[in-house]
PDB file of C-alpha atoms and ligand atoms in Angstrom:
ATOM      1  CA  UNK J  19     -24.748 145.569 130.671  1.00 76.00           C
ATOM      2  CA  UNK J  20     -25.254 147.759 128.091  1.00 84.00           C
ATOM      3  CA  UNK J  21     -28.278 147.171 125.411  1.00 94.00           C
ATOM      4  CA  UNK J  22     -27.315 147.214 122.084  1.00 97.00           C
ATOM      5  CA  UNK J  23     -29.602 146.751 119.119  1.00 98.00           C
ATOM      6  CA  UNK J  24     -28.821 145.893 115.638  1.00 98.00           C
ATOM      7  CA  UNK J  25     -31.114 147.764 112.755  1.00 98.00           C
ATOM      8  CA  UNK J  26     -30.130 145.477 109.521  1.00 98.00           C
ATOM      9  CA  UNK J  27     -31.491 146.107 105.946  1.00 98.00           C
ATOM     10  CA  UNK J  28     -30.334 146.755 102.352  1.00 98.00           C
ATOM     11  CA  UNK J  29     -30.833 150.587 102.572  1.00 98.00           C
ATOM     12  CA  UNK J  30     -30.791 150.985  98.856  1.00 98.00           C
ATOM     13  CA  UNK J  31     -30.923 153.631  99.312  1.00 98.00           C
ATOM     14  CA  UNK J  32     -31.960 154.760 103.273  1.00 98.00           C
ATOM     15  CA  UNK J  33     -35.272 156.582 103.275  1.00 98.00           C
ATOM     16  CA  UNK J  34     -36.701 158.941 105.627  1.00 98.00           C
ATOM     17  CA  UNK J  35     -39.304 156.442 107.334  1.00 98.00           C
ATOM     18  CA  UNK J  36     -35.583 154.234 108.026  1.00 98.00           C
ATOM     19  CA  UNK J  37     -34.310 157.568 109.475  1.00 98.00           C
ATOM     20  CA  UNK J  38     -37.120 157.697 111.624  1.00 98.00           C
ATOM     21  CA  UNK J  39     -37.120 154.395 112.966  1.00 98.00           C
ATOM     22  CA  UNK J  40     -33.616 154.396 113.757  1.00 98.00           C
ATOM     23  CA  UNK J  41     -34.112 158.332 115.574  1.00 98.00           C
ATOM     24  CA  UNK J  42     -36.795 156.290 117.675  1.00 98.00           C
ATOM     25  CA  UNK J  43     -35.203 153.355 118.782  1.00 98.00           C
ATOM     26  CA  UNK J  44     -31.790 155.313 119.876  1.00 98.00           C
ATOM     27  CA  UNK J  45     -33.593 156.832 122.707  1.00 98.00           C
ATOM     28  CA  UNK J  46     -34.588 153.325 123.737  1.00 97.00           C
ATOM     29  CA  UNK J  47     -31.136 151.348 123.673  1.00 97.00           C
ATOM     30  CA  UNK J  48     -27.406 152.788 124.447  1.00 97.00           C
ATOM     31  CA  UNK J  49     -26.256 151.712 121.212  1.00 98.00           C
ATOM     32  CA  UNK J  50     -27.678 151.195 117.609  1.00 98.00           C
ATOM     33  CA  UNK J  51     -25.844 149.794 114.605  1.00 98.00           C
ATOM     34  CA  UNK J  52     -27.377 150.044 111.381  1.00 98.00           C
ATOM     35  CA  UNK J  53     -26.158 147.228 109.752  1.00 98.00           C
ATOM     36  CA  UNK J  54     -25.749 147.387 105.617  1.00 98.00           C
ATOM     37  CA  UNK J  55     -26.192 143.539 104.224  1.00 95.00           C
ATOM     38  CA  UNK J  56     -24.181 142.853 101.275  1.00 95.00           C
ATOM     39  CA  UNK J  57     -25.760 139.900  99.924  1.00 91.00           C
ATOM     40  CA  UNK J  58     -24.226 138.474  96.188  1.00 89.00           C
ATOM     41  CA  UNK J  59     -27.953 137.302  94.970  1.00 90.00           C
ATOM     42  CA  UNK J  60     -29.458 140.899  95.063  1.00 92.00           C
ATOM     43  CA  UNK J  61     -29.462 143.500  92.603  1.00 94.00           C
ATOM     44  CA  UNK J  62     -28.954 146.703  94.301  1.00 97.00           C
ATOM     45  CA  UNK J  63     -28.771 150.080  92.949  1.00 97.00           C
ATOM     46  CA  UNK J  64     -25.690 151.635  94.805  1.00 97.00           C
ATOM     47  CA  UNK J  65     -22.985 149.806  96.182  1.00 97.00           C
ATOM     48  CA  UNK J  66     -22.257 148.787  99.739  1.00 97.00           C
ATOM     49  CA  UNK J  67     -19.944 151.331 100.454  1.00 97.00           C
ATOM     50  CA  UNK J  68     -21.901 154.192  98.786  1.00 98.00           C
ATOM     51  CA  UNK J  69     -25.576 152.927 101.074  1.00 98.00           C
ATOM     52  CA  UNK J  70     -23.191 152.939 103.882  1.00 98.00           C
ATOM     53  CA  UNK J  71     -21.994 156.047 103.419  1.00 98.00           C
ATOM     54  CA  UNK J  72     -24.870 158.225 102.588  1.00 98.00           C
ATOM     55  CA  UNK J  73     -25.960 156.050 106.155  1.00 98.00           C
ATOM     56  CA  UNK J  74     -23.283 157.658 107.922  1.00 98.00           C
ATOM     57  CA  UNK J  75     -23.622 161.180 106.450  1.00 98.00           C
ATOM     58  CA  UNK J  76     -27.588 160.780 107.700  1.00 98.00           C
ATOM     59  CA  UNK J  77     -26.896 159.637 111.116  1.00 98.00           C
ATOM     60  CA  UNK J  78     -23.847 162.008 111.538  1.00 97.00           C
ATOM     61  CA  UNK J  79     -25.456 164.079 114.531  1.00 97.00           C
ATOM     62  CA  UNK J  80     -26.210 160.984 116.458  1.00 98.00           C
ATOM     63  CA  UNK J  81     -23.915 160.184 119.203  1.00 97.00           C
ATOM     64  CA  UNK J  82     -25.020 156.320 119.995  1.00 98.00           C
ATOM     65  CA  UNK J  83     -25.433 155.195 116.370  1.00 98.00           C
ATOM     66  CA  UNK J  84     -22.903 153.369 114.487  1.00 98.00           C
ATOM     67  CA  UNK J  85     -23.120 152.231 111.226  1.00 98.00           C
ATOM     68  CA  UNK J  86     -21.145 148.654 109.611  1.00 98.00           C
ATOM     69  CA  UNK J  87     -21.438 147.038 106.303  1.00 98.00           C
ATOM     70  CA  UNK J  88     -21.468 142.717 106.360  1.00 96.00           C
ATOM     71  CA  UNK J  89     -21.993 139.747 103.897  1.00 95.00           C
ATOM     72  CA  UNK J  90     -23.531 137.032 105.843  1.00 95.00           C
ATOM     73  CA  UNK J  91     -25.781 135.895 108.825  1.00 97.00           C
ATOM     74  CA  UNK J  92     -26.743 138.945 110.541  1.00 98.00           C
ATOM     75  CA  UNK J  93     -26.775 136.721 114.168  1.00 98.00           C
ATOM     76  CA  UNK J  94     -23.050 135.668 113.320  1.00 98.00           C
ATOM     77  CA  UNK J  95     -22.432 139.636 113.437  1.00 98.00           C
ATOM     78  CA  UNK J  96     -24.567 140.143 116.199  1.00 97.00           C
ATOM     79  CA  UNK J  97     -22.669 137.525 118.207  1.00 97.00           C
ATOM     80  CA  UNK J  98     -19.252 138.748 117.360  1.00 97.00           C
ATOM     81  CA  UNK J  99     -20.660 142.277 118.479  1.00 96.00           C
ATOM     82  CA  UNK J 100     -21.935 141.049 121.485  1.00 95.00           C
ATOM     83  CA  UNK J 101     -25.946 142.580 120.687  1.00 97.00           C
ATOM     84  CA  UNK J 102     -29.055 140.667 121.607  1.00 96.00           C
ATOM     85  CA  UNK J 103     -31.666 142.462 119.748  1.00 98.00           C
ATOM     86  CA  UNK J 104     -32.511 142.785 116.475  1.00 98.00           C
ATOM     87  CA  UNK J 105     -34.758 145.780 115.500  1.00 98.00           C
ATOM     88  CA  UNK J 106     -37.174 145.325 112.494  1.00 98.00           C
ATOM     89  CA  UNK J 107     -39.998 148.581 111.114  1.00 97.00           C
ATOM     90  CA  UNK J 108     -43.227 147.087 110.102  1.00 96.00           C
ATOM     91  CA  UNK J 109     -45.342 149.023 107.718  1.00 94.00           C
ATOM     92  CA  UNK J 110     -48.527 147.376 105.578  1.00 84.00           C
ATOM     93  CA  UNK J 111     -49.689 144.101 106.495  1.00 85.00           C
ATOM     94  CA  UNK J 112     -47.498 142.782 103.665  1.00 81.00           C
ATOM     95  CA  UNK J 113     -44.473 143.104 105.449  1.00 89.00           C
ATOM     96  CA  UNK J 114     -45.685 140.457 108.164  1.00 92.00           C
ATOM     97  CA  UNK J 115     -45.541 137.788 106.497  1.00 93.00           C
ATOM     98  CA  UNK J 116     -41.906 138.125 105.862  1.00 95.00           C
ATOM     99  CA  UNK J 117     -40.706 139.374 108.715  1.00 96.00           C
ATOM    100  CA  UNK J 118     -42.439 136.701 110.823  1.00 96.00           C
ATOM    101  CA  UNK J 119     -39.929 134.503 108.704  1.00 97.00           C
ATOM    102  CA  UNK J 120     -36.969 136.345 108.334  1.00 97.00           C
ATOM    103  CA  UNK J 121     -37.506 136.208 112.459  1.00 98.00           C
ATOM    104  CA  UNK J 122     -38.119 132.979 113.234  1.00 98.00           C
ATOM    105  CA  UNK J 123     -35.520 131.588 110.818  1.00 98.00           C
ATOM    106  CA  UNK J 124     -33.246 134.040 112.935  1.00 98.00           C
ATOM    107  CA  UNK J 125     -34.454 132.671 116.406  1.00 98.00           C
ATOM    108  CA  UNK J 126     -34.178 129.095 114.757  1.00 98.00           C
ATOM    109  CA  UNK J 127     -30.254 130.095 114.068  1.00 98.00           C
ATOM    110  CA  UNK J 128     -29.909 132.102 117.460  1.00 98.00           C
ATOM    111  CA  UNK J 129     -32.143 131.350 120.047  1.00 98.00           C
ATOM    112  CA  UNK J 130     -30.833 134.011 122.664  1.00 97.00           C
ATOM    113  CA  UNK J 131     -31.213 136.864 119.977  1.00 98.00           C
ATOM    114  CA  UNK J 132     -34.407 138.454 119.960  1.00 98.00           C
ATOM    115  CA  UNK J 133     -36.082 140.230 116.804  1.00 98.00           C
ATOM    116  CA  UNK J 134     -38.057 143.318 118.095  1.00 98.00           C
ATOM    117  CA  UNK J 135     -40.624 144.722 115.625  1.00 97.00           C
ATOM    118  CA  UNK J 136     -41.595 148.870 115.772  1.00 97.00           C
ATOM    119  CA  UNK J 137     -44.075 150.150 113.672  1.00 96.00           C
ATOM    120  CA  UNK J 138     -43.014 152.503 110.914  1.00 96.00           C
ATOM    121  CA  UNK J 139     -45.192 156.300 111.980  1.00 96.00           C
ATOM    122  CA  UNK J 140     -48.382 156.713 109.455  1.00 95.00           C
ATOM    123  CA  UNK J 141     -47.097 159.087 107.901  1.00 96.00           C
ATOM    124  CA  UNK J 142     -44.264 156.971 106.748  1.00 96.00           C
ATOM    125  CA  UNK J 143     -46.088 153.790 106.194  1.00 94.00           C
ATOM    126  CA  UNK J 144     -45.817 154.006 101.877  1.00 95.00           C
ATOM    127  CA  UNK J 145     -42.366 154.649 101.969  1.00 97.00           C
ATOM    128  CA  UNK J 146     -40.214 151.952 101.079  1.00 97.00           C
ATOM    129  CA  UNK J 147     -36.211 152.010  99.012  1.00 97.00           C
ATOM    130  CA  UNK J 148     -38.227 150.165  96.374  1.00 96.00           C
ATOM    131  CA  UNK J 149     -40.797 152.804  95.685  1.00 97.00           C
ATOM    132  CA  UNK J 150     -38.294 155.512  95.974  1.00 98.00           C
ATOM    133  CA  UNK J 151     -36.035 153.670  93.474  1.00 97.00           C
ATOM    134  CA  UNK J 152     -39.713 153.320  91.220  1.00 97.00           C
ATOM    135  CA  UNK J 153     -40.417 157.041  91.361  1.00 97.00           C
ATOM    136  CA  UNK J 154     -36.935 157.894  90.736  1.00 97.00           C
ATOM    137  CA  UNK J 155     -36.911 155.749  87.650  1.00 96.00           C
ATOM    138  CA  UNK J 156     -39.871 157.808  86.435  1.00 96.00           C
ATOM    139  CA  UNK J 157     -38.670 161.278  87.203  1.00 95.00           C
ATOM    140  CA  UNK J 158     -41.099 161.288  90.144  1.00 97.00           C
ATOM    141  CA  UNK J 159     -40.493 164.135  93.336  1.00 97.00           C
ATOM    142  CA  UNK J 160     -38.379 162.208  96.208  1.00 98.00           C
ATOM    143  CA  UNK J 161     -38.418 165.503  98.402  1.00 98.00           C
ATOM    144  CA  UNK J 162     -39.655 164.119 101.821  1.00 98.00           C
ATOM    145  CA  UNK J 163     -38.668 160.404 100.745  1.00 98.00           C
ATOM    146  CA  UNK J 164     -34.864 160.547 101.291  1.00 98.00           C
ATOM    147  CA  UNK J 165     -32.461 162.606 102.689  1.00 98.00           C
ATOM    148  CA  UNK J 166     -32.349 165.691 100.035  1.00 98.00           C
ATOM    149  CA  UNK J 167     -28.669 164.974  99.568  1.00 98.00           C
ATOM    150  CA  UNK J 168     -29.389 161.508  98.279  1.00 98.00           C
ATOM    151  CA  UNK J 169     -31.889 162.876  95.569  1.00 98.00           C
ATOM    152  CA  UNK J 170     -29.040 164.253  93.041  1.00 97.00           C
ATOM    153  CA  UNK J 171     -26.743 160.664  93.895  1.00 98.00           C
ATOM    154  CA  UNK J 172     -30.138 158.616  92.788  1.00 97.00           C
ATOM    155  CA  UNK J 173     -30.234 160.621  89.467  1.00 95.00           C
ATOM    156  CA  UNK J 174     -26.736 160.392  89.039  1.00 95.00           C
ATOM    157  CA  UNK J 175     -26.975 156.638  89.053  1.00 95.00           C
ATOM    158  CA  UNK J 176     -30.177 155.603  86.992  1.00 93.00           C
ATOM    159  CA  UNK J 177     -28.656 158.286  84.316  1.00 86.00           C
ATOM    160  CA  UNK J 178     -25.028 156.714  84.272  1.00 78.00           C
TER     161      UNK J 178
HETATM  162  N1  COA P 160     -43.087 144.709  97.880  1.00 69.43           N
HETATM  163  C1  COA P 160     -42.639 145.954  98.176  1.00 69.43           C
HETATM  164  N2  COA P 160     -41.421 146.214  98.666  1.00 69.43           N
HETATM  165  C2  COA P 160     -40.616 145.160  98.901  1.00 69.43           C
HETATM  166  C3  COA P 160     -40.993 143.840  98.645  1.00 69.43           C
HETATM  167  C4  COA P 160     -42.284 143.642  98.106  1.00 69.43           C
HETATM  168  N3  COA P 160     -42.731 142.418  97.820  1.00 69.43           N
HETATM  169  N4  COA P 160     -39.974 143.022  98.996  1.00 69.43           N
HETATM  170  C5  COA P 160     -38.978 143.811  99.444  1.00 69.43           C
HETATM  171  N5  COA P 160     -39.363 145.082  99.379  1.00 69.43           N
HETATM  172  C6  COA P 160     -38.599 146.248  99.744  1.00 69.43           C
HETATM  173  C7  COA P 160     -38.197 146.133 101.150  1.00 69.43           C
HETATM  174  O1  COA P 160     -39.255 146.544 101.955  1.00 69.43           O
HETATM  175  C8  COA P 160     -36.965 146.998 101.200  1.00 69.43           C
HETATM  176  O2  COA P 160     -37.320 148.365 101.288  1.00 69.43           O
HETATM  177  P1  COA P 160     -37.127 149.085 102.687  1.00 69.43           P
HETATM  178  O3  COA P 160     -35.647 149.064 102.963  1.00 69.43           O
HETATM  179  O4  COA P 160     -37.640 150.457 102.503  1.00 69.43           O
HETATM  180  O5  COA P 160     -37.864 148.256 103.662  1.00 69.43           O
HETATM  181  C9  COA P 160     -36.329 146.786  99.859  1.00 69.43           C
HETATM  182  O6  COA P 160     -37.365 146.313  99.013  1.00 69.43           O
HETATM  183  C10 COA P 160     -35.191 145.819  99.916  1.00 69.43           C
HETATM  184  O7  COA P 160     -35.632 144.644 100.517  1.00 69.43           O
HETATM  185  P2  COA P 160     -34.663 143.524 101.038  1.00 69.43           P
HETATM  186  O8  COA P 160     -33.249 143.805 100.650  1.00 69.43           O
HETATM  187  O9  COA P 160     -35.238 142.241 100.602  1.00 69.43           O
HETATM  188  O10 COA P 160     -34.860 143.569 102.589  1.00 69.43           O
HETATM  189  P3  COA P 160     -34.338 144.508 103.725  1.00 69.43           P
HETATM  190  O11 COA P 160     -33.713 145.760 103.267  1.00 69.43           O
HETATM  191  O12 COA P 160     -35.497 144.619 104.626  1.00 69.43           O
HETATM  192  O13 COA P 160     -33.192 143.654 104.455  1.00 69.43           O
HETATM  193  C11 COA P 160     -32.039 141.808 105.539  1.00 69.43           C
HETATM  194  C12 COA P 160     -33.215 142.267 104.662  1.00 69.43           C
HETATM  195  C13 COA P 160     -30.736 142.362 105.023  1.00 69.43           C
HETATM  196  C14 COA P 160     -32.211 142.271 106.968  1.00 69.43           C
HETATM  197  C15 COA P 160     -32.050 140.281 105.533  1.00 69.43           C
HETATM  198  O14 COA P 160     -32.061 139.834 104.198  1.00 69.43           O
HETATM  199  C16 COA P 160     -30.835 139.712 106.238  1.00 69.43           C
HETATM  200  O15 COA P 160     -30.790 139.647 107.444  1.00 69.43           O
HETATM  201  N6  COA P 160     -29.842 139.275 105.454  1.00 69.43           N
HETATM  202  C17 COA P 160     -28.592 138.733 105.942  1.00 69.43           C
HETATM  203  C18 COA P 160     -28.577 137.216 105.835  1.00 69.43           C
HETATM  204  C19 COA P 160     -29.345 136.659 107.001  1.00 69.43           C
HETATM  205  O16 COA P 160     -28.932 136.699 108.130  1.00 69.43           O
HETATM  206  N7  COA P 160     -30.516 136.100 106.693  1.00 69.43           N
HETATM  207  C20 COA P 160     -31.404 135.591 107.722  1.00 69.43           C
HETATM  208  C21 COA P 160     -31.505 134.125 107.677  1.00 69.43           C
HETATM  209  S1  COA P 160     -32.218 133.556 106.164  1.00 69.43           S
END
């Protein structure tokens, strides 16, 4: 059977420390799909299509990663896809708490799906799509942050 392992988040945009995780864990499972969440009670920057996209362009070179785009339970996905595992980067201590929850209410929902936590590399550990988004906002460098083809789209959008 082959293991398949769902990465979900907002990528609002992707950053390189997502990039990373997602490089990892494709050497560890025969296929990865990074999952885009639309979700109607969040505020994001770029649309669906557009954080699924620049997704895509990122991962192009990858031969076992697929990218999707869903509004709803991530373990009603994962069931209609068939995938077991969900994979989730910690960083700082503060994301813990919430993934602990976001996991547990997931187990609580689908008991035979698993939530597998990897720890984001140190030298990625600060980076998160909020900071970026933060910098951004105050013409701050993103070089390193996100994919340099991202940097002009992020401009782009906070100016129009
Ligand atoms: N301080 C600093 N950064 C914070 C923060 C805080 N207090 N809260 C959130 N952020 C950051 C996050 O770390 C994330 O940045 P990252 O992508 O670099 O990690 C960004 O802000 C957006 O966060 P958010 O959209 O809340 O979370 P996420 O991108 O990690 O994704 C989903 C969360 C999509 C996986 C989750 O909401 C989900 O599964 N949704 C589908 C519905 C569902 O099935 N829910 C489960 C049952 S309730």
């Amino acid at each position: 059977m082959s293991k398949i392992a769902v990465y979900p988040g907002s990528f609002d945009p992707v950053t390189i420390g997502h990039l990373d995780i997602i490089e990892r864990i494709s050497k560890i499972f025969d296929h990865v799909i990074v999952l885009t969440a639309e979700s109607s009670q969040k505020n994001y920057l770029f649309p669906v299509q557009e954080r699924s996209e620049f997704l895509k362009k990122a991962l192009e070179h990858f031969k076992n990663v697929e990218v999707d785009v869903f509004s709803g339970l991530t373990v009603d996905y994962m069931r209609k896809r068939q995938a077991h595992v969900i994979v989730r980067g910690l960083r700082a201590v503060a994301d813990f708490e919430y993934e602990g929850t976001l996991a547990n209410m997931n187990y609580r929902l689908a008991p035979e799906i698993e939530t597998f936590m990897i720890f984001s590399r140190p030298e990625y550990y600060f980076i998160s799509s909020r900071a970026v988004k933060e910098v951004a906002r105050n013409s701050g460098n993103l070089k390193g942050l996100v994919p340099d083809f991202i940097i002009p789209e992020i401009s782009k959008k906070l100016r129009g």
